[in-house]
mmCIF file of C-alpha atoms in Angstrom:
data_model
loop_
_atom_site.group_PDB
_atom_site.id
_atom_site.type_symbol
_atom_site.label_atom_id
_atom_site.label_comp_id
_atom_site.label_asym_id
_atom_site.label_seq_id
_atom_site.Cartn_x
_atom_site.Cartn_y
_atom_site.Cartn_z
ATOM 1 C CA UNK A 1 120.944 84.758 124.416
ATOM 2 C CA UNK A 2 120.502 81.442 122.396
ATOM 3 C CA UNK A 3 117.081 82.770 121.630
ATOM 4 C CA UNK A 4 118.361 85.319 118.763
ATOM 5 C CA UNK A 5 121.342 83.520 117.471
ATOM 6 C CA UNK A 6 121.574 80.610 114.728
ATOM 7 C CA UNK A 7 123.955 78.023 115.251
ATOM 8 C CA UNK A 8 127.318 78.795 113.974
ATOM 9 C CA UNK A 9 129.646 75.878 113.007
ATOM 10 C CA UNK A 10 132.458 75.269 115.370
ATOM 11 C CA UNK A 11 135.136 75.733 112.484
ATOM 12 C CA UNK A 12 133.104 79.022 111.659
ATOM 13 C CA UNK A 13 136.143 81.779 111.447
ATOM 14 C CA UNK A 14 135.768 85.111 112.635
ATOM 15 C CA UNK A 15 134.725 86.748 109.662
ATOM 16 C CA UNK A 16 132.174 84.583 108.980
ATOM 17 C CA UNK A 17 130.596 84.740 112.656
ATOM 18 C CA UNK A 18 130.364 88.753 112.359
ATOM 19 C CA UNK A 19 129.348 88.370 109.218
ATOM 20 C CA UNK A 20 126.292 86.233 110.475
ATOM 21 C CA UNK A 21 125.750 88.753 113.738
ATOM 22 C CA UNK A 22 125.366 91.141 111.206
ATOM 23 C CA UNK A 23 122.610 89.614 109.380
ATOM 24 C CA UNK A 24 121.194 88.705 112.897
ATOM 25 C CA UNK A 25 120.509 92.314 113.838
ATOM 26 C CA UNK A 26 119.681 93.575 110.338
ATOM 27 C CA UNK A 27 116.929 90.530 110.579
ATOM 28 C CA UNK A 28 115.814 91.793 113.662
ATOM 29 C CA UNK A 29 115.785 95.430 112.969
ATOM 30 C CA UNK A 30 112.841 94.329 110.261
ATOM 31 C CA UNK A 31 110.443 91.962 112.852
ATOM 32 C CA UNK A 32 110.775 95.069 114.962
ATOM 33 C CA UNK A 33 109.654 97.284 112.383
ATOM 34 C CA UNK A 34 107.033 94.628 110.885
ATOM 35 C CA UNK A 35 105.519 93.574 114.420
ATOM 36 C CA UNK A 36 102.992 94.937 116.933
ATOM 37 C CA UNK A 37 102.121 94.792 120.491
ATOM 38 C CA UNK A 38 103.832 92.103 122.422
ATOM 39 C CA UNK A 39 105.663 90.610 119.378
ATOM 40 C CA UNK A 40 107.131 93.974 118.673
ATOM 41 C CA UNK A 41 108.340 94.157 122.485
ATOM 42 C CA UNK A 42 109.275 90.642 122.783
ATOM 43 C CA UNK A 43 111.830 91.451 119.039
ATOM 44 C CA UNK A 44 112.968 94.440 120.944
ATOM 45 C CA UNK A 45 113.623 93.020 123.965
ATOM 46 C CA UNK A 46 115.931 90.268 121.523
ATOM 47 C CA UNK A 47 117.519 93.279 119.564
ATOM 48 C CA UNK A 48 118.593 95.285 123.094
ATOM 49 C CA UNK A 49 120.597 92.018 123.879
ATOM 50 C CA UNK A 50 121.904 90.761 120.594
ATOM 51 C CA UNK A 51 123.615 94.337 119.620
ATOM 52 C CA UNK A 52 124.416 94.803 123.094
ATOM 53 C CA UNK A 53 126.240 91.635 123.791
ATOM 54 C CA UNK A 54 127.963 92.247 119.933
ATOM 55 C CA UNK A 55 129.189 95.215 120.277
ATOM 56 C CA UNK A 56 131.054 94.278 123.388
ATOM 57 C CA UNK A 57 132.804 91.303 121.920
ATOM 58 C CA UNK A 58 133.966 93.171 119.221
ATOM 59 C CA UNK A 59 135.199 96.286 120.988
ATOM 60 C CA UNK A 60 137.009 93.442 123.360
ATOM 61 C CA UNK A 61 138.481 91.507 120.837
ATOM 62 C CA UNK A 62 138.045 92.674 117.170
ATOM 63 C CA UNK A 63 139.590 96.239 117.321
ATOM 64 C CA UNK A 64 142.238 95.726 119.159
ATOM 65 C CA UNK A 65 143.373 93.267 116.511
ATOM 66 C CA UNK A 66 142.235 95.693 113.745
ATOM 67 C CA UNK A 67 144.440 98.461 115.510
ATOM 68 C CA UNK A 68 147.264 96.883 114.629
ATOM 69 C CA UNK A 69 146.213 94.936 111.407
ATOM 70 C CA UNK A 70 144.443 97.628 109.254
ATOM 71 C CA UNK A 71 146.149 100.697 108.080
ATOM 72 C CA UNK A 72 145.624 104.091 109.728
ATOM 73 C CA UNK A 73 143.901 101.102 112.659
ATOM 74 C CA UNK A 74 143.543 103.939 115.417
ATOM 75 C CA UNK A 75 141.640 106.042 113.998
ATOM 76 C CA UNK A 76 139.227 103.745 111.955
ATOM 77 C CA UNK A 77 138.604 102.116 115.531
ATOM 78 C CA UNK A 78 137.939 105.517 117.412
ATOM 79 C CA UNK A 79 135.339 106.008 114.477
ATOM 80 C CA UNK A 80 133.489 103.115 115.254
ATOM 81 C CA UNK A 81 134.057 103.237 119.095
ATOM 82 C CA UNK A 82 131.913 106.617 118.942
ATOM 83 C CA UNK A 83 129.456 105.303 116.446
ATOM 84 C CA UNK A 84 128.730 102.479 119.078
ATOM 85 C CA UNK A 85 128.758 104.870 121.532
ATOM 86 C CA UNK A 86 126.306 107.039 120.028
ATOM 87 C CA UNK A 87 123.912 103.893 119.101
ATOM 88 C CA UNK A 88 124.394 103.013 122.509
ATOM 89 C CA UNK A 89 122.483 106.349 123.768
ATOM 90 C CA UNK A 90 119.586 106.013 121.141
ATOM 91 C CA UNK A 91 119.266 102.206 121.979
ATOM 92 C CA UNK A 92 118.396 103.487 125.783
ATOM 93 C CA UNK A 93 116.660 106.383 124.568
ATOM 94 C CA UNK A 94 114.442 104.425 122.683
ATOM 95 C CA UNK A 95 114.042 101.863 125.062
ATOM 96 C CA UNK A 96 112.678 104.403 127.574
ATOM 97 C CA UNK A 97 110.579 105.689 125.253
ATOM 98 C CA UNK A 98 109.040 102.140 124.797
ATOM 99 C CA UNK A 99 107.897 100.540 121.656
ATOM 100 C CA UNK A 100 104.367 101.471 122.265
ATOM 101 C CA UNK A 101 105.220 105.487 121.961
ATOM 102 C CA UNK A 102 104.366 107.182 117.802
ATOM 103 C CA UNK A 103 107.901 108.245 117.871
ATOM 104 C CA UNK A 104 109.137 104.600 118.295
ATOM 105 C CA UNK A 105 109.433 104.047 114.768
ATOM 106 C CA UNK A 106 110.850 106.774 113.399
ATOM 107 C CA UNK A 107 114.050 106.519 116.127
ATOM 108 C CA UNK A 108 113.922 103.151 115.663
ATOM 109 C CA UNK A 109 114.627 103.364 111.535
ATOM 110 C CA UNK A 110 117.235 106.151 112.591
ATOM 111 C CA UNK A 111 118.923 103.392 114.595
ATOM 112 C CA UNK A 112 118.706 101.120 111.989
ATOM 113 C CA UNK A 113 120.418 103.428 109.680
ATOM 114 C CA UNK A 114 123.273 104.141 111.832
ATOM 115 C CA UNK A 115 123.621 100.524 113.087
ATOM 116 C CA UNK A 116 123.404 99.224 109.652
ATOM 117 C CA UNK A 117 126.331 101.932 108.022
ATOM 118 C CA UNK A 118 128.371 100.952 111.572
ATOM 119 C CA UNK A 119 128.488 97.254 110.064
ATOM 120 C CA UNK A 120 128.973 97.971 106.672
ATOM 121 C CA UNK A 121 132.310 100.101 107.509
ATOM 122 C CA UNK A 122 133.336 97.254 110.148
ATOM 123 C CA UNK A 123 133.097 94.908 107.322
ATOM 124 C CA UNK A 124 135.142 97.479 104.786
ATOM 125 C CA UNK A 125 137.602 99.033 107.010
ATOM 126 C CA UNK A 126 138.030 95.939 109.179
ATOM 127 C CA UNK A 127 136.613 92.114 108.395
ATOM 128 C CA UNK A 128 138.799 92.321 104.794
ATOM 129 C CA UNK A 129 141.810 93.300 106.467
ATOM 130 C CA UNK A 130 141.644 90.921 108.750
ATOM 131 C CA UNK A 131 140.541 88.212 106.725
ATOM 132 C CA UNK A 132 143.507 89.118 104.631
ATOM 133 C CA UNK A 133 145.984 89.520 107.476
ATOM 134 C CA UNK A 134 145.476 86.982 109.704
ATOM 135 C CA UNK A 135 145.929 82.985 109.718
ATOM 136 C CA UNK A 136 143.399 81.182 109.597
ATOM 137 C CA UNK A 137 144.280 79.624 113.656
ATOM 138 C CA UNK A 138 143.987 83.105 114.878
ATOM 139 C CA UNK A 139 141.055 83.742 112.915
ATOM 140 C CA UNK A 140 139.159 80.988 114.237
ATOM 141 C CA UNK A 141 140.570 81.491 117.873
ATOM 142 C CA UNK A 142 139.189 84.891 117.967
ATOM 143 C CA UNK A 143 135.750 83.609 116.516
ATOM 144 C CA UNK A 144 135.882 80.599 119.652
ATOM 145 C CA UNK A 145 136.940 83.853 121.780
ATOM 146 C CA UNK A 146 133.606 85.554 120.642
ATOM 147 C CA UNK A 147 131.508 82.421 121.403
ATOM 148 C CA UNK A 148 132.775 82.350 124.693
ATOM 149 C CA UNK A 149 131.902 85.866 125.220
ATOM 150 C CA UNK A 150 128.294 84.872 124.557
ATOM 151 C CA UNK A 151 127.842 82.332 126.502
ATOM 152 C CA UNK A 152 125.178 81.552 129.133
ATOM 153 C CA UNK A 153 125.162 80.381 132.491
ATOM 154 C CA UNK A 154 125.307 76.003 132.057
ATOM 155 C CA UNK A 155 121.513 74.948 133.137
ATOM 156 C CA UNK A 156 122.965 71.510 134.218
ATOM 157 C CA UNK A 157 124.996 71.266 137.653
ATOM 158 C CA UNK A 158 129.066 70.886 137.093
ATOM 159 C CA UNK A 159 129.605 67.099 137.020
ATOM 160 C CA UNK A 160 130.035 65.169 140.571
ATOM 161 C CA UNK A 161 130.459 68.508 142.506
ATOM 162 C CA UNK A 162 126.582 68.372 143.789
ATOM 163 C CA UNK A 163 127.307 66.881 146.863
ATOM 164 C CA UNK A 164 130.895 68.110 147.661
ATOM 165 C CA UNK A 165 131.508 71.843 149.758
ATOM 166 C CA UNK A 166 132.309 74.488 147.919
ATOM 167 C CA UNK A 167 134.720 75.296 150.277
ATOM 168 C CA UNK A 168 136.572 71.685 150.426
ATOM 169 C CA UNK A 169 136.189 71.837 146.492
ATOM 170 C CA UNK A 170 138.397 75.233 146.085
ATOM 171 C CA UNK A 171 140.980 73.799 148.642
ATOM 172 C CA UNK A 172 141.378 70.587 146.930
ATOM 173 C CA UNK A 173 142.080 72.523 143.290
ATOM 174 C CA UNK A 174 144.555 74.593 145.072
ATOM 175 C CA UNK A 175 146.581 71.547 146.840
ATOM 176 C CA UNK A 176 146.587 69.960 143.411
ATOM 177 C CA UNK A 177 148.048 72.824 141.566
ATOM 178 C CA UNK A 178 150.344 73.487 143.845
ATOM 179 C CA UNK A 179 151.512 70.340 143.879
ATOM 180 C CA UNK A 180 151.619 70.170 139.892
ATOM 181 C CA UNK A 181 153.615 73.479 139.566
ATOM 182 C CA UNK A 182 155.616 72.270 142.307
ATOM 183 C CA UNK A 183 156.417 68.630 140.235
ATOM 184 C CA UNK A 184 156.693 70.866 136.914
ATOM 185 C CA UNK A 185 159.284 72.825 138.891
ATOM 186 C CA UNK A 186 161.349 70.037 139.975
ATOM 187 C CA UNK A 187 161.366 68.124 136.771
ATOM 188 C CA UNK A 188 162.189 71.670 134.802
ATOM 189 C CA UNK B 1 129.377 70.481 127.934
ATOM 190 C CA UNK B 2 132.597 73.140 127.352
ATOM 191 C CA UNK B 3 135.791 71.421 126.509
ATOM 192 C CA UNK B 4 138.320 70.642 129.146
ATOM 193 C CA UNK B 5 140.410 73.863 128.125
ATOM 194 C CA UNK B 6 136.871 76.003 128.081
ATOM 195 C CA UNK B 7 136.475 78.677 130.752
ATOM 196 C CA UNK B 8 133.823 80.175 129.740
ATOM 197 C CA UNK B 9 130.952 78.169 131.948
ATOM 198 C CA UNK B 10 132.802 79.389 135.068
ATOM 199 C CA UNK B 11 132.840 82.614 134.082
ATOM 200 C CA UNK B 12 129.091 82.648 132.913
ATOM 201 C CA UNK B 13 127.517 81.225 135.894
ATOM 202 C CA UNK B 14 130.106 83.581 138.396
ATOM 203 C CA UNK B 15 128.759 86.296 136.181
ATOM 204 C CA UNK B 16 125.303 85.359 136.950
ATOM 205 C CA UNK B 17 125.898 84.947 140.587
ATOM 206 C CA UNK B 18 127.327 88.781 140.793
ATOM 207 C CA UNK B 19 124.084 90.081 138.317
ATOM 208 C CA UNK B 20 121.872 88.494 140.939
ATOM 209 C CA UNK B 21 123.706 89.641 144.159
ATOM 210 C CA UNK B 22 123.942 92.969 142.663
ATOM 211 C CA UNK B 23 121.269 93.606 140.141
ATOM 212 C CA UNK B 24 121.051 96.944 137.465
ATOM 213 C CA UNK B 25 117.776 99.211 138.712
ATOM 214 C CA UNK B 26 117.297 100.044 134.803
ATOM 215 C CA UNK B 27 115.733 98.061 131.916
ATOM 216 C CA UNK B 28 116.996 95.214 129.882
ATOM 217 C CA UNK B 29 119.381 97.527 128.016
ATOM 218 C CA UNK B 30 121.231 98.366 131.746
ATOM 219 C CA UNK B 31 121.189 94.825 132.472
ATOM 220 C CA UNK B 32 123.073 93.972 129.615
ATOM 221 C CA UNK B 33 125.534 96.703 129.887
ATOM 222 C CA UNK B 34 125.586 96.003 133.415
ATOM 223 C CA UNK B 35 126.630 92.023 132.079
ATOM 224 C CA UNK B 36 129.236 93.168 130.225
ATOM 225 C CA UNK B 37 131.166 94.877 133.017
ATOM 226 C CA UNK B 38 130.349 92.182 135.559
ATOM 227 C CA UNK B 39 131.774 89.521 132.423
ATOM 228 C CA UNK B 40 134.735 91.743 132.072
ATOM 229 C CA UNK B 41 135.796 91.453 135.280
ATOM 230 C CA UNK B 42 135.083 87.637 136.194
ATOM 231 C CA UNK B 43 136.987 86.997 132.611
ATOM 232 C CA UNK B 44 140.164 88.839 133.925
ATOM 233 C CA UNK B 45 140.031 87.520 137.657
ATOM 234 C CA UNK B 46 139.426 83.846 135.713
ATOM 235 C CA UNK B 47 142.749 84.358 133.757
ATOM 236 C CA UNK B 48 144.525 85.317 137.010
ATOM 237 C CA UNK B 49 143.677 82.524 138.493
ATOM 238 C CA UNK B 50 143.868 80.043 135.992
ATOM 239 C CA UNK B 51 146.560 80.755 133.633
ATOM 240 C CA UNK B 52 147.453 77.728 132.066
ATOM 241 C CA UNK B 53 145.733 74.797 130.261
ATOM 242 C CA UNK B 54 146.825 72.049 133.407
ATOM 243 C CA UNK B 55 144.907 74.996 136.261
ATOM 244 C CA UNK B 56 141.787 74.835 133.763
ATOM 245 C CA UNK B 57 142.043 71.031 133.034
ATOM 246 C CA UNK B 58 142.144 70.325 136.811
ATOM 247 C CA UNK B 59 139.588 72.935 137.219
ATOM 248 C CA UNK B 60 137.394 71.302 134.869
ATOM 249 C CA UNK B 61 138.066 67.696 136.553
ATOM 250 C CA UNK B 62 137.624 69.103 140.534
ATOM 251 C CA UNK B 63 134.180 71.634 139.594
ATOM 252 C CA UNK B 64 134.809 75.331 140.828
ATOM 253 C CA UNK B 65 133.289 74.857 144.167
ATOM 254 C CA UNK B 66 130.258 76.348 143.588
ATOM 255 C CA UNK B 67 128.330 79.415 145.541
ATOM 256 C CA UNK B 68 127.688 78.451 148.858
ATOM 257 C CA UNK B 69 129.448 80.477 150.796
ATOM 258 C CA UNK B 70 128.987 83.569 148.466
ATOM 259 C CA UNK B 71 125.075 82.805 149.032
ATOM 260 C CA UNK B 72 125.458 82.799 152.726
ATOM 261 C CA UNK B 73 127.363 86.131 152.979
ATOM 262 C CA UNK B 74 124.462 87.651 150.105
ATOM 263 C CA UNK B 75 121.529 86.157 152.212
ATOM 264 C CA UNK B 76 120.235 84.487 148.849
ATOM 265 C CA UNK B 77 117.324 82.183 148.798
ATOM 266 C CA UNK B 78 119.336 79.031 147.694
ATOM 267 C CA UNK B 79 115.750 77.544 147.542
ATOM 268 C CA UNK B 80 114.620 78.347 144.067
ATOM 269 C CA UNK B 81 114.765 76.131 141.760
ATOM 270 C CA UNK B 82 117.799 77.415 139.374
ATOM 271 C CA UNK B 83 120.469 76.268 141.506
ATOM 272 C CA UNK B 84 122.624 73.831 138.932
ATOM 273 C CA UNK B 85 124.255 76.709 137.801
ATOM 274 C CA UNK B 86 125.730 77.990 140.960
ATOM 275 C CA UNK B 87 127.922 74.843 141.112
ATOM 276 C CA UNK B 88 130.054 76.194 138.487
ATOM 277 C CA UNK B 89 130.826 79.624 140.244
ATOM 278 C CA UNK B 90 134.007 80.108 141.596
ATOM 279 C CA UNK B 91 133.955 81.699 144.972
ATOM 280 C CA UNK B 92 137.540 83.120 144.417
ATOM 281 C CA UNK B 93 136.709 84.925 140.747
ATOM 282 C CA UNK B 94 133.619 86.191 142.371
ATOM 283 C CA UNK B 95 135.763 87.748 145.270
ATOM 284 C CA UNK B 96 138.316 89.344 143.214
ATOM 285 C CA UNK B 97 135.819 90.153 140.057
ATOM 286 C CA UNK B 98 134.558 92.903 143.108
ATOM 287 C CA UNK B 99 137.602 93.932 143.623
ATOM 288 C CA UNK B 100 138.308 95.134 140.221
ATOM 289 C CA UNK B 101 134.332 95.968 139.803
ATOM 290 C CA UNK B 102 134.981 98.873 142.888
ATOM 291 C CA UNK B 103 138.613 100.197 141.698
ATOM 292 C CA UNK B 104 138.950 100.773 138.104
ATOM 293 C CA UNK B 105 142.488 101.712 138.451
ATOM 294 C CA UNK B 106 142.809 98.164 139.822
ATOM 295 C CA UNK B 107 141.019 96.399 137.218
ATOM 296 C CA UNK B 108 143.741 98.322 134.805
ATOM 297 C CA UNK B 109 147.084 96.958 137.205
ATOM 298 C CA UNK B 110 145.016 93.491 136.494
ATOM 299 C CA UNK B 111 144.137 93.614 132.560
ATOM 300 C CA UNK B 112 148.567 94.613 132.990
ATOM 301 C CA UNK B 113 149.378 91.216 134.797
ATOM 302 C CA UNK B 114 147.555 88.988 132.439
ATOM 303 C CA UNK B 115 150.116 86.947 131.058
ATOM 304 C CA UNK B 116 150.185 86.635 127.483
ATOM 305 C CA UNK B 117 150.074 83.121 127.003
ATOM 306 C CA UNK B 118 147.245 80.520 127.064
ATOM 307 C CA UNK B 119 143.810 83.088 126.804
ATOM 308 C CA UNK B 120 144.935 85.623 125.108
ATOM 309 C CA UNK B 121 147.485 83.702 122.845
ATOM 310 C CA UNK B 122 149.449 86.357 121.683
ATOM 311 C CA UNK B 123 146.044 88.728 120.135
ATOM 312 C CA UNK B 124 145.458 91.908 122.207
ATOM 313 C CA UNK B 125 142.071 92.307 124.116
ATOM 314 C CA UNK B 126 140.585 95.399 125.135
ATOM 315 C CA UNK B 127 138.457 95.473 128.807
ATOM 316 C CA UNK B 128 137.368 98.829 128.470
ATOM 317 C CA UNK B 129 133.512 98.605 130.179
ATOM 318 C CA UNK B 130 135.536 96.867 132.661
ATOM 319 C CA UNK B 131 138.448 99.396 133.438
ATOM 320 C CA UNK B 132 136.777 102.574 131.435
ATOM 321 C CA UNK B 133 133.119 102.506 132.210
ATOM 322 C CA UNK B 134 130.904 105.333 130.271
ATOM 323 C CA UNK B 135 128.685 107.030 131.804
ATOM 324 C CA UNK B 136 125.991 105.060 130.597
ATOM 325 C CA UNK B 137 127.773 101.590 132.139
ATOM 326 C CA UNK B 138 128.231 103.667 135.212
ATOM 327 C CA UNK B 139 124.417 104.263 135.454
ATOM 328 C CA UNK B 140 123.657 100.607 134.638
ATOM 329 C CA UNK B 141 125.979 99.037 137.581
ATOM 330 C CA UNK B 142 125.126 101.171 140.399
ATOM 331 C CA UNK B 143 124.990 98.492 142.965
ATOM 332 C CA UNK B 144 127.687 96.011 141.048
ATOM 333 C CA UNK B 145 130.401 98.833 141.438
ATOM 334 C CA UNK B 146 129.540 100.147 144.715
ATOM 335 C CA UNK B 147 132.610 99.258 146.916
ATOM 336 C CA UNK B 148 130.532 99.188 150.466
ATOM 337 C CA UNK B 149 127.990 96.778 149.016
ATOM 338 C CA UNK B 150 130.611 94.827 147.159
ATOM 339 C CA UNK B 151 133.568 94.767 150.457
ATOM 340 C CA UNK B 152 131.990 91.572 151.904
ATOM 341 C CA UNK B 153 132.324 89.842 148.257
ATOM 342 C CA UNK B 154 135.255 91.519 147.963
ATOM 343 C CA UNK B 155 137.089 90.780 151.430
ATOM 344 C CA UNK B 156 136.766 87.579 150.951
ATOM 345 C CA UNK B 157 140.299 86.519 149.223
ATOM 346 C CA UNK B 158 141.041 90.272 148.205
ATOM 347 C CA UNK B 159 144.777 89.637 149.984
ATOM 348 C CA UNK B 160 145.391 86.822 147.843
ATOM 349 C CA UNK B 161 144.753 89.273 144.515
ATOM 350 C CA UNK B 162 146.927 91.940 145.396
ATOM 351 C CA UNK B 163 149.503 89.492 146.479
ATOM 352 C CA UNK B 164 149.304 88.037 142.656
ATOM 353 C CA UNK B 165 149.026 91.228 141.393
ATOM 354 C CA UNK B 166 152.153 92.518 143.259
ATOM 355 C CA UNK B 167 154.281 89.686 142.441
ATOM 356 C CA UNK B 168 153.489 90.040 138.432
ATOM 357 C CA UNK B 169 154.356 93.837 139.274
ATOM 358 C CA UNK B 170 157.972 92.759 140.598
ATOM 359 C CA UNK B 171 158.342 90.273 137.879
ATOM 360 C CA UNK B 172 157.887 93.291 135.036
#
């Protein structure tokens, strides 16, 4: 997934790193439209798994929050739950279709549309509530919460555990924890 | 490297290791909705089982354990090259991730028992691919949500999930 995304800053609030997804996909949405052949596949192929991986994190962790944060919350979150729900079936429609096909581009720049009004009311109805709100610790746990949710798969091996059993590995982090709850117990 | 109090390596490489066991028979699009389930549901059983900072610290410090018995029981080719990764998947997260993957109304009971403390920290978080799959998500995780294919995954330290799961029930 690193291949889409700028860095963000570590201190980089919520807000902010939707704000940036956003421009992500709206940047993408144009090398699709602007490319050919294998470039426009390959920018396709990055657009699938940018919005896919966004919209997840934010129906996982953004709406809730704006349920509760942003007046009349319910149903401004059911409206964009079925927005993404309906980009979600042109998004696999067109991918069938392949970007190859004359009707790609048309669908596609329907997509875009939708996509692109979907943002601008999550940034209206939601991101200026909640930068409003919230603090500024929950706001940036939420945006460390998102970042995890995006992570890959580490490329190096976990430190020192190369030549240990996985099986002697898990029994040793149980003993240990059970031993620390049980010394936490006693001493509490 | 993630920070001592940082999860989310575990729970990307255990994803992995589920996505490859199990893998969508659709496109790129499946595959990723297919990730988001499998994510879901390693997330939760990662919370279960490590609930506080000292359980992730000392996870950190001891490594996960790695894949190797989850390889032998999914006949994979531990030959290739990728391997590193698989020492950060935890063989237990794997198990129960299964178990919520092939029981929906389990994955809810789960999502339930999270405690609200150290993840979560109070905001509220929504597993809905994991415990309301669309038909579309459905479609994309065929194989990751069939229970037969998943039971020997699954088996593995299932007891030890409904035991946790029963006890937060009692404690509510």
């Amino acid at each position: 997934m690193d291949d889409q995304r700028t860095a963000a800053t570590p201190d980089e609030d919520v807000v902010e790193l939707l704000l940036h997804r956003h421009g992500e996909i709206r940047n993408l949405f144009d090398e699709v439209r602007t490319t050919e052949g294998d470039a426009r596949r390959e920018a396709f192929g990055r657009l699938v798994r940018l919005l896919a991986v966004h919209e997840t994190a934010e129906e996982e962790l953004v709406h809730p929050l704006a349920r509760t944060t942003v007046p009349g919350g319910e149903g401004v979150v059911a409206d964009r739950l079925a927005e993404e729900r309906r980009a979600k079936e042109a998004l696999a429609q067109l991918e069938e279709l392949g970007p190859g096909e004359p009707r790609f581009l048309p669908l596609l720049d329907t997509l875009r549309r939708a996509v692109l009004e979907h943002a601008r009311a999550e940034e209206r109805y939601e991101f200026v509530k909640l930068a409003q709100e919230t603090d500024p610790a929950t706001r940036q746990s939420l945006a460390a919460a998102i970042r995890a949710a995006e992570t890959v798969a580490p490329t190096r091996p976990h430190p020192g555990v190369e030549s240990a059993s996985a099986g002697s590995m898990a029994a040793v982090v149980d003993r240990v924890r059970d031993a620390v709850r049980r010394a936490s117990a006693g001493s509490g | 490297m993630p920070a001592v109090s940082d999860l989310s390596s575990v729970i990307a490489a255990t994803t992995q290791w589920l996505l490859h066991a199990y893998p969508t028979t659709g496109r790129a699009f499946s595959a990723e909705l297919a990730r988001a389930q499998a994510r879901q549901a390693v997330t939760v059983a990662c919370w279960l089982r490590y609930p506080d900072p000292a359980d992730v610290a000392l996870l950190m410090l001891l490594g996960p354990g790695g894949a190797a018995r989850l390889d032998e029981i999914a006949g994979t080719d531990t030959t290739e090259a990728d391997t590193a990764w698989r020492t950060w998947v935890d063989e237990v997260a794997a198990s129960w991730a299964a178990c919520l993957l092939a029981d929906p109304e389990l994955a809810a009971d789960a999502v339930d028992a999270l405690a609200p403390g150290t993840h979560i920290a109070g905001r509220p978080v929504d597993f809905r691919r994991l415990t309301a799959p669309e038909e579309l998500d459905r479609g994309a995780a065929v194989l990751l949500r069939h229970p037969d294919l998943l039971a020997p995954v699954a088996d593995l330290h299932r007891a030890s999930l409904l035991d946790l799961l029963g006890t937060a029930r009692e404690a509510a």
